[in-house]
Short mmCIF file of C-alpha atoms and ligand atoms in Angstrom, two decimals:
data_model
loop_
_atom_site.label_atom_id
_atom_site.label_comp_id
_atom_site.label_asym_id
_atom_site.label_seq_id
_atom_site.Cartn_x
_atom_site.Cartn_y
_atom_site.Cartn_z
CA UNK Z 1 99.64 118.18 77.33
CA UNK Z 2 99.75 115.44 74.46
CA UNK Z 3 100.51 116.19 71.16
CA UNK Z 4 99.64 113.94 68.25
CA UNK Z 5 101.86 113.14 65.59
CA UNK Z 6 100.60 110.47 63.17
CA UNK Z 7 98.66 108.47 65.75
CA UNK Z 8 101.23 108.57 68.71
CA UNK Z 9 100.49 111.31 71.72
CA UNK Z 10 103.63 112.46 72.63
CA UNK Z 11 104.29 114.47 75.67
CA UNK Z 12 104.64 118.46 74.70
CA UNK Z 13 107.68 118.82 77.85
CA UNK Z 14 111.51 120.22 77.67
CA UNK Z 15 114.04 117.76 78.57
CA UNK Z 16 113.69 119.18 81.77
CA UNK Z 17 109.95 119.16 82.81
CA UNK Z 18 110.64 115.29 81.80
CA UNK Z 19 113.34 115.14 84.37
CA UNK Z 20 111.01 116.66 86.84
CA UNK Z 21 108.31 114.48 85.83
CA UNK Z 22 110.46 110.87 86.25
CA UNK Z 23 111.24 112.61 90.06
CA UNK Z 24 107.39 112.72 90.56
CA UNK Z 25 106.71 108.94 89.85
CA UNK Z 26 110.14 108.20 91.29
CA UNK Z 27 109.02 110.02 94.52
CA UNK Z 28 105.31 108.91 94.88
CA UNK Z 29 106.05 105.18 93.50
CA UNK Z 30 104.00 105.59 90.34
CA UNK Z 31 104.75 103.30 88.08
CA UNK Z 32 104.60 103.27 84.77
CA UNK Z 33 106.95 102.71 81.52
CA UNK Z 34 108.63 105.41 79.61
CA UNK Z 35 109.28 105.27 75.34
CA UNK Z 36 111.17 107.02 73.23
CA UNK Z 37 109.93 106.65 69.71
CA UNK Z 38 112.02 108.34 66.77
CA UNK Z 39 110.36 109.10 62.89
CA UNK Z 40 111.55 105.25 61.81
CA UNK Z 41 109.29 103.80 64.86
CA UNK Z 42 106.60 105.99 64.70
CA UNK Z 43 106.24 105.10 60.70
CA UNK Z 44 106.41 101.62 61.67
CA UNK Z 45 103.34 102.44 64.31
CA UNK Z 46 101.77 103.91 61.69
CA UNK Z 47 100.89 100.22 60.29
CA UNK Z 48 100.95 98.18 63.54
CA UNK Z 49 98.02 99.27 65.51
CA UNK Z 50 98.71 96.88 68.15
CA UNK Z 51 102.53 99.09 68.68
CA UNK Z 52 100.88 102.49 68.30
CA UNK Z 53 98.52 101.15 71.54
CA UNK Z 54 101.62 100.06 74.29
CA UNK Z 55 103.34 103.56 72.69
CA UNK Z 56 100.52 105.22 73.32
CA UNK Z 57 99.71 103.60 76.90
CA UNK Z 58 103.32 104.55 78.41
CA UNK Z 59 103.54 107.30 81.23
CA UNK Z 60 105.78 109.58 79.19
CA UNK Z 61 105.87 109.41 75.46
CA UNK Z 62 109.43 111.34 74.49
CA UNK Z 63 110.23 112.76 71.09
CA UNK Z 64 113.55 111.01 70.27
CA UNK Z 65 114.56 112.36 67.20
CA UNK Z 66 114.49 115.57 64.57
CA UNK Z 67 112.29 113.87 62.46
CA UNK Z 68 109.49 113.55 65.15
CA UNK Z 69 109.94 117.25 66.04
CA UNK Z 70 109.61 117.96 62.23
CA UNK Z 71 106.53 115.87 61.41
CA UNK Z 72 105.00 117.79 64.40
CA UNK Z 73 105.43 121.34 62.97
CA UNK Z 74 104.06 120.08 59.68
CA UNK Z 75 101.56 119.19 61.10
CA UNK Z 76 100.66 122.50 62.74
CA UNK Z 77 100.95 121.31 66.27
CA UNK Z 78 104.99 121.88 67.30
CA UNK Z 79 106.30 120.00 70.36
CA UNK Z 80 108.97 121.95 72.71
CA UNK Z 81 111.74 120.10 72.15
CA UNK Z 82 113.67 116.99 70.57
CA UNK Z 83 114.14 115.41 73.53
CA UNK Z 84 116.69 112.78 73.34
CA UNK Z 85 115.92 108.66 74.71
CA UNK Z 86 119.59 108.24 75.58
CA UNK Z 87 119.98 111.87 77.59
CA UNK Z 88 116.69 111.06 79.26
CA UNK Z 89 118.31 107.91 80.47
CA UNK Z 90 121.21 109.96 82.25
CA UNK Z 91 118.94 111.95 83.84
CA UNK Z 92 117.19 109.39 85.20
CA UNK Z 93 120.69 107.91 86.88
CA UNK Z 94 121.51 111.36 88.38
CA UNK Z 95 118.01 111.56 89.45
CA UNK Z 96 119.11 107.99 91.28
CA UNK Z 97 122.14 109.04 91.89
CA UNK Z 98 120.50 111.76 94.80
CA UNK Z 99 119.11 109.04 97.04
CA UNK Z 100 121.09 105.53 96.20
CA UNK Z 101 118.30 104.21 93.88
CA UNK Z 102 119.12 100.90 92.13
CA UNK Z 103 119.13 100.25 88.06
CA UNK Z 104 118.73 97.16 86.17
CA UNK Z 105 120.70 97.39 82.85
CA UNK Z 106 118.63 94.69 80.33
CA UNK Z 107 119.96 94.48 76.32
CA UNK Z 108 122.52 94.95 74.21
CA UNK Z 109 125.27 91.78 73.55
CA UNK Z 110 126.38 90.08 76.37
CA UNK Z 111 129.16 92.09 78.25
CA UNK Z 112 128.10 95.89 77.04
CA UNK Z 113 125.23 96.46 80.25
CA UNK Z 114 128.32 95.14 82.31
CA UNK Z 115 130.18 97.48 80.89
CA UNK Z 116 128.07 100.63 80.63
CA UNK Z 117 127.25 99.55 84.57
CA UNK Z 118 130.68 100.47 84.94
CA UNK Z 119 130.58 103.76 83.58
CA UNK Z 120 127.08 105.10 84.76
CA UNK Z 121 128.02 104.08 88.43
CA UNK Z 122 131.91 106.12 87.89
CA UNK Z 123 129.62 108.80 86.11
CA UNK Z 124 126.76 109.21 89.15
CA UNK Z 125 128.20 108.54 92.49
CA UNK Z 126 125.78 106.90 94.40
CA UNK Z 127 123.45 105.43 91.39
CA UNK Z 128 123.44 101.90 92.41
CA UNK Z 129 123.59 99.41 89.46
CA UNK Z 130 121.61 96.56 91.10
CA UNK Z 131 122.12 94.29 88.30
CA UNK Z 132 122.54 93.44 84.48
CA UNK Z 133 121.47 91.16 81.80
CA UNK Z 134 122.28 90.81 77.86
CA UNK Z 135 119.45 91.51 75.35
CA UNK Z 136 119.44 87.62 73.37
CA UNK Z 137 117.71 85.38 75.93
CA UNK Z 138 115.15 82.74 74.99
CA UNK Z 139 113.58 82.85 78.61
CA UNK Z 140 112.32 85.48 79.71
CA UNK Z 141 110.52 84.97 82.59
CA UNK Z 142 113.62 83.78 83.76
CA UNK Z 143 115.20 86.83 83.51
CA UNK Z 144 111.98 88.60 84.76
CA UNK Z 145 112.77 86.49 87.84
CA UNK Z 146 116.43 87.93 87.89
CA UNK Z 147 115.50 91.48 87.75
CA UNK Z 148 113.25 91.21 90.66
CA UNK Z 149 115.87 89.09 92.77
CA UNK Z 150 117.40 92.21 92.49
CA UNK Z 151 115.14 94.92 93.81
CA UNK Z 152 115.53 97.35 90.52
CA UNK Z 153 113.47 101.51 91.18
CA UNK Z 154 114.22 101.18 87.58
CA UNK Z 155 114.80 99.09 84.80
CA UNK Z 156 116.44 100.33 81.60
CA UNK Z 157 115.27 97.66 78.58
CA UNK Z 158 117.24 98.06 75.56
CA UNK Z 159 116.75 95.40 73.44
CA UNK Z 160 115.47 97.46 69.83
CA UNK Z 161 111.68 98.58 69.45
CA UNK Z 162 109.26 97.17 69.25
CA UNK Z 163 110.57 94.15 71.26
CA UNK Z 164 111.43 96.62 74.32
CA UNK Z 165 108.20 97.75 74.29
CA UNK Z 166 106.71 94.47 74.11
CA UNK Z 167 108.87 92.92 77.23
CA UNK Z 168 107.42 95.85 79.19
CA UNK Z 169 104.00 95.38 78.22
CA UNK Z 170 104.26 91.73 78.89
CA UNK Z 171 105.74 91.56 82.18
CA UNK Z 172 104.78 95.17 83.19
CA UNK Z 173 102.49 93.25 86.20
CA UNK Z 174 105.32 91.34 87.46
CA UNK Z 175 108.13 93.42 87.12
CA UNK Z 176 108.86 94.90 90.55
CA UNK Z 177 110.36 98.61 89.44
CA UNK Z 178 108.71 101.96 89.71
CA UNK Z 179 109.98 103.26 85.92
CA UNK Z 180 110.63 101.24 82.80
CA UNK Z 181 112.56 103.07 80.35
CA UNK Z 182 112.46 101.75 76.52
CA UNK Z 183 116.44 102.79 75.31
CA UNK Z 184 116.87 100.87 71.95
CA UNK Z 185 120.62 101.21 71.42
CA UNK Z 186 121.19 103.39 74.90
CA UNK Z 187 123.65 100.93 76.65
CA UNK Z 188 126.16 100.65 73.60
CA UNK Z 189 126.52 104.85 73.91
CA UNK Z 190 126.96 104.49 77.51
CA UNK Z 191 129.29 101.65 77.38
CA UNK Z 192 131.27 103.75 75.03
CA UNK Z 193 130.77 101.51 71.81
CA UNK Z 194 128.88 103.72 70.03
CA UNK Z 195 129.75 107.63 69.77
CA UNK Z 196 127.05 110.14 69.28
CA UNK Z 197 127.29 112.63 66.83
CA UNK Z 198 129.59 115.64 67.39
CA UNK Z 199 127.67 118.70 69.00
CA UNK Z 200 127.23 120.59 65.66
CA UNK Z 201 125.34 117.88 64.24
CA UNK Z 202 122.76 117.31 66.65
CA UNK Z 203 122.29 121.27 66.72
CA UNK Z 204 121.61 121.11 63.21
CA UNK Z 205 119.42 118.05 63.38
CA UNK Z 206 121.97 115.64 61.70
CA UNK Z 207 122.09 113.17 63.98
CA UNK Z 208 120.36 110.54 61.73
CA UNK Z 209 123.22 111.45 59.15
CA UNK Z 210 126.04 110.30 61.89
CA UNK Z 211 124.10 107.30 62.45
CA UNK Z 212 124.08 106.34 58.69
CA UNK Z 213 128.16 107.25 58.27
CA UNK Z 214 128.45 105.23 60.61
CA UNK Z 215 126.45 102.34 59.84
CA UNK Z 216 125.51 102.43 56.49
CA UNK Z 217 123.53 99.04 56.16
CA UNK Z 218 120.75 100.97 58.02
CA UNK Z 219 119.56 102.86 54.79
CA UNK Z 220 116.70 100.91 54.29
CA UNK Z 221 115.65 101.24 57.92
CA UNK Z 222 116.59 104.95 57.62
CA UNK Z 223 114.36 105.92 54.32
CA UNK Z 224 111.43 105.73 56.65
CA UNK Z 225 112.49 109.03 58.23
CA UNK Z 226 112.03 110.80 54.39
CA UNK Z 227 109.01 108.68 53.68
CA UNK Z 228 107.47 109.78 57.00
CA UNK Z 229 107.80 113.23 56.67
CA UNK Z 230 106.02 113.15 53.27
CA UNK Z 231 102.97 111.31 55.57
CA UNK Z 232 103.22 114.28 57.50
CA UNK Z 233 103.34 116.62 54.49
CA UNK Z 234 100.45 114.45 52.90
CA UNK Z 235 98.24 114.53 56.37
CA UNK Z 236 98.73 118.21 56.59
CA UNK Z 237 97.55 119.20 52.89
CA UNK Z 238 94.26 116.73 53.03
CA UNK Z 239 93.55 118.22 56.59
CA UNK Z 240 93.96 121.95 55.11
CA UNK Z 241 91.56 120.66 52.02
CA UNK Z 242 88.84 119.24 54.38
CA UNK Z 243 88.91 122.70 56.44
N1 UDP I 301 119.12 94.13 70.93
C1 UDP I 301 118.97 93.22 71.95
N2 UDP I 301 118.26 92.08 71.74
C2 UDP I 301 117.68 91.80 70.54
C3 UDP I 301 117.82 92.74 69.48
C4 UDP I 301 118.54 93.90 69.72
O1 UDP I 301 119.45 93.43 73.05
O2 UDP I 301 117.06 90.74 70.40
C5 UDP I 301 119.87 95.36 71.18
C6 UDP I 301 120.99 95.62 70.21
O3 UDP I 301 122.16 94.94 70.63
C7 UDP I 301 121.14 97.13 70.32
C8 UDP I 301 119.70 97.57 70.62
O4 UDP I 301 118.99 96.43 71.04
O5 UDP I 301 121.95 97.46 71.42
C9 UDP I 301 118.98 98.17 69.42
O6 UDP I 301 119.60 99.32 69.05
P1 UDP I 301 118.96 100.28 67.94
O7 UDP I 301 119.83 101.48 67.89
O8 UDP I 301 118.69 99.52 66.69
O9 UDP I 301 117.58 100.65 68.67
P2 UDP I 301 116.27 101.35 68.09
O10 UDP I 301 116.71 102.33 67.03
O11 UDP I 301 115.40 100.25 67.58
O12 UDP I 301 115.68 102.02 69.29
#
């Protein structure tokens, strides 16, 4: 079942009914292209209708983030779970991991997808990483080419939304995989170059307030989470006035 939040349909599943799902198309060979919008992206869908479309057009639409999970309570239509883009990802390489499927690492700066290669195939004996590229290439049907010279079930692209969104879209015809996954900042956690946030924090939805301590220059980016809940709040109230 979809649930809408502020124009996107996300998928109403647990982190595990998505894992179960990705086996499905994995399994049958249906292919299709995963995202994993958070409350910053889904405010900027919000005013690109053109983005809100490929969101909405993916096979599995994930929460990523507390502020997603909030706007849909306000809204009166609660989704299971957070269900985080970068866990989803792991998943996916265990899921590989069973039967020697092969991942394509694309994004990030040259040298992290090398790197988090490393560590995913150490991580999930038997995941085969079939091949890596960095995010900042001009040509990109040359690295279309690449990926498919090497044979890829699935491709992770990490490269920021909405441009990860947009390579899928583009290519999505050509690209020989069975699952795209759209991972933003994914391969700098696995590579180990970015930490998550301590346990505690994600239990108590703080995640976004690691990410800032962290990196404070994204406080501009960030004030869209605040902004978009009072959308939510705003949606709710005029919905409640019209009946
Ligand atoms: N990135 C990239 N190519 C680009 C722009 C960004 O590969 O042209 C990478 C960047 O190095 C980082 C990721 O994309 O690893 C974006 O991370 P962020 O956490 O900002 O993702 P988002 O929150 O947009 O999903």
């Amino acid at each position: 079942m979809k649930i809408d939040v502020m124009g996107v349909r996300f998928d109403n599943l647990t982190k595990q009914e998505f894992t179960e799902e990705a086996r499905r198309m994995l399994n049958t060979g249906s292919r299709g292209y995963c995202v994993t919008p958070n409350a910053e992206i889904l405010y900027e869908s919000i005013r690109d209708e053109e983005f809100r479309q490929l969101l909405n057009d993916a096979a599995l639409v994930l929460p990523d983030g507390a502020g997603v999970v909030l706007g849909a309570k306000i809204l009166g239509t609660p989704l299971k779970e957070k269900v985080a883009g970068i866990e989803f990802g792991e998943q996916v390489c265990a899921l590989l991991a069973e039967t020697g499927g092969r991942l394509y690492l694309l994004g990030s700066k040259p040298g992290v997808a090398e790197q988090a290669g490393e560590k995913l195939a150490r991580k999930y004996p038997g995941l085969v990483i079939c091949g890596t590229a960095d995010g900042y290439f001009k040509d990109e049907a040359s690295v279309v080419e690449k990926i498919n010279q090497a044979n890829p079930d699935v491709i992770f692209v990490c490269l920021g939304a909405p441009k990860q969104e947009k390579f899928i879209r583009n290519h999505f015809a050509e690209l020989n995989a069975t699952l795209m996954l759209g991972l933003g900042g994914s391969l700098d956690g696995y590579a180990g170059l970015a930490q998550r946030a301590p346990k505690w924090m994600i239990d108590l939805s703080l995640e976004w307030l690691y990410r800032l301590m962290k990196e404070p220059k994204r406080l501009g980016r960030m004030m869209r989470l605040p902004k978009f809940v009072l959308l939510c709040l705003g949606a709710k109230l005029r919905g409640k006035k019209n009946g």
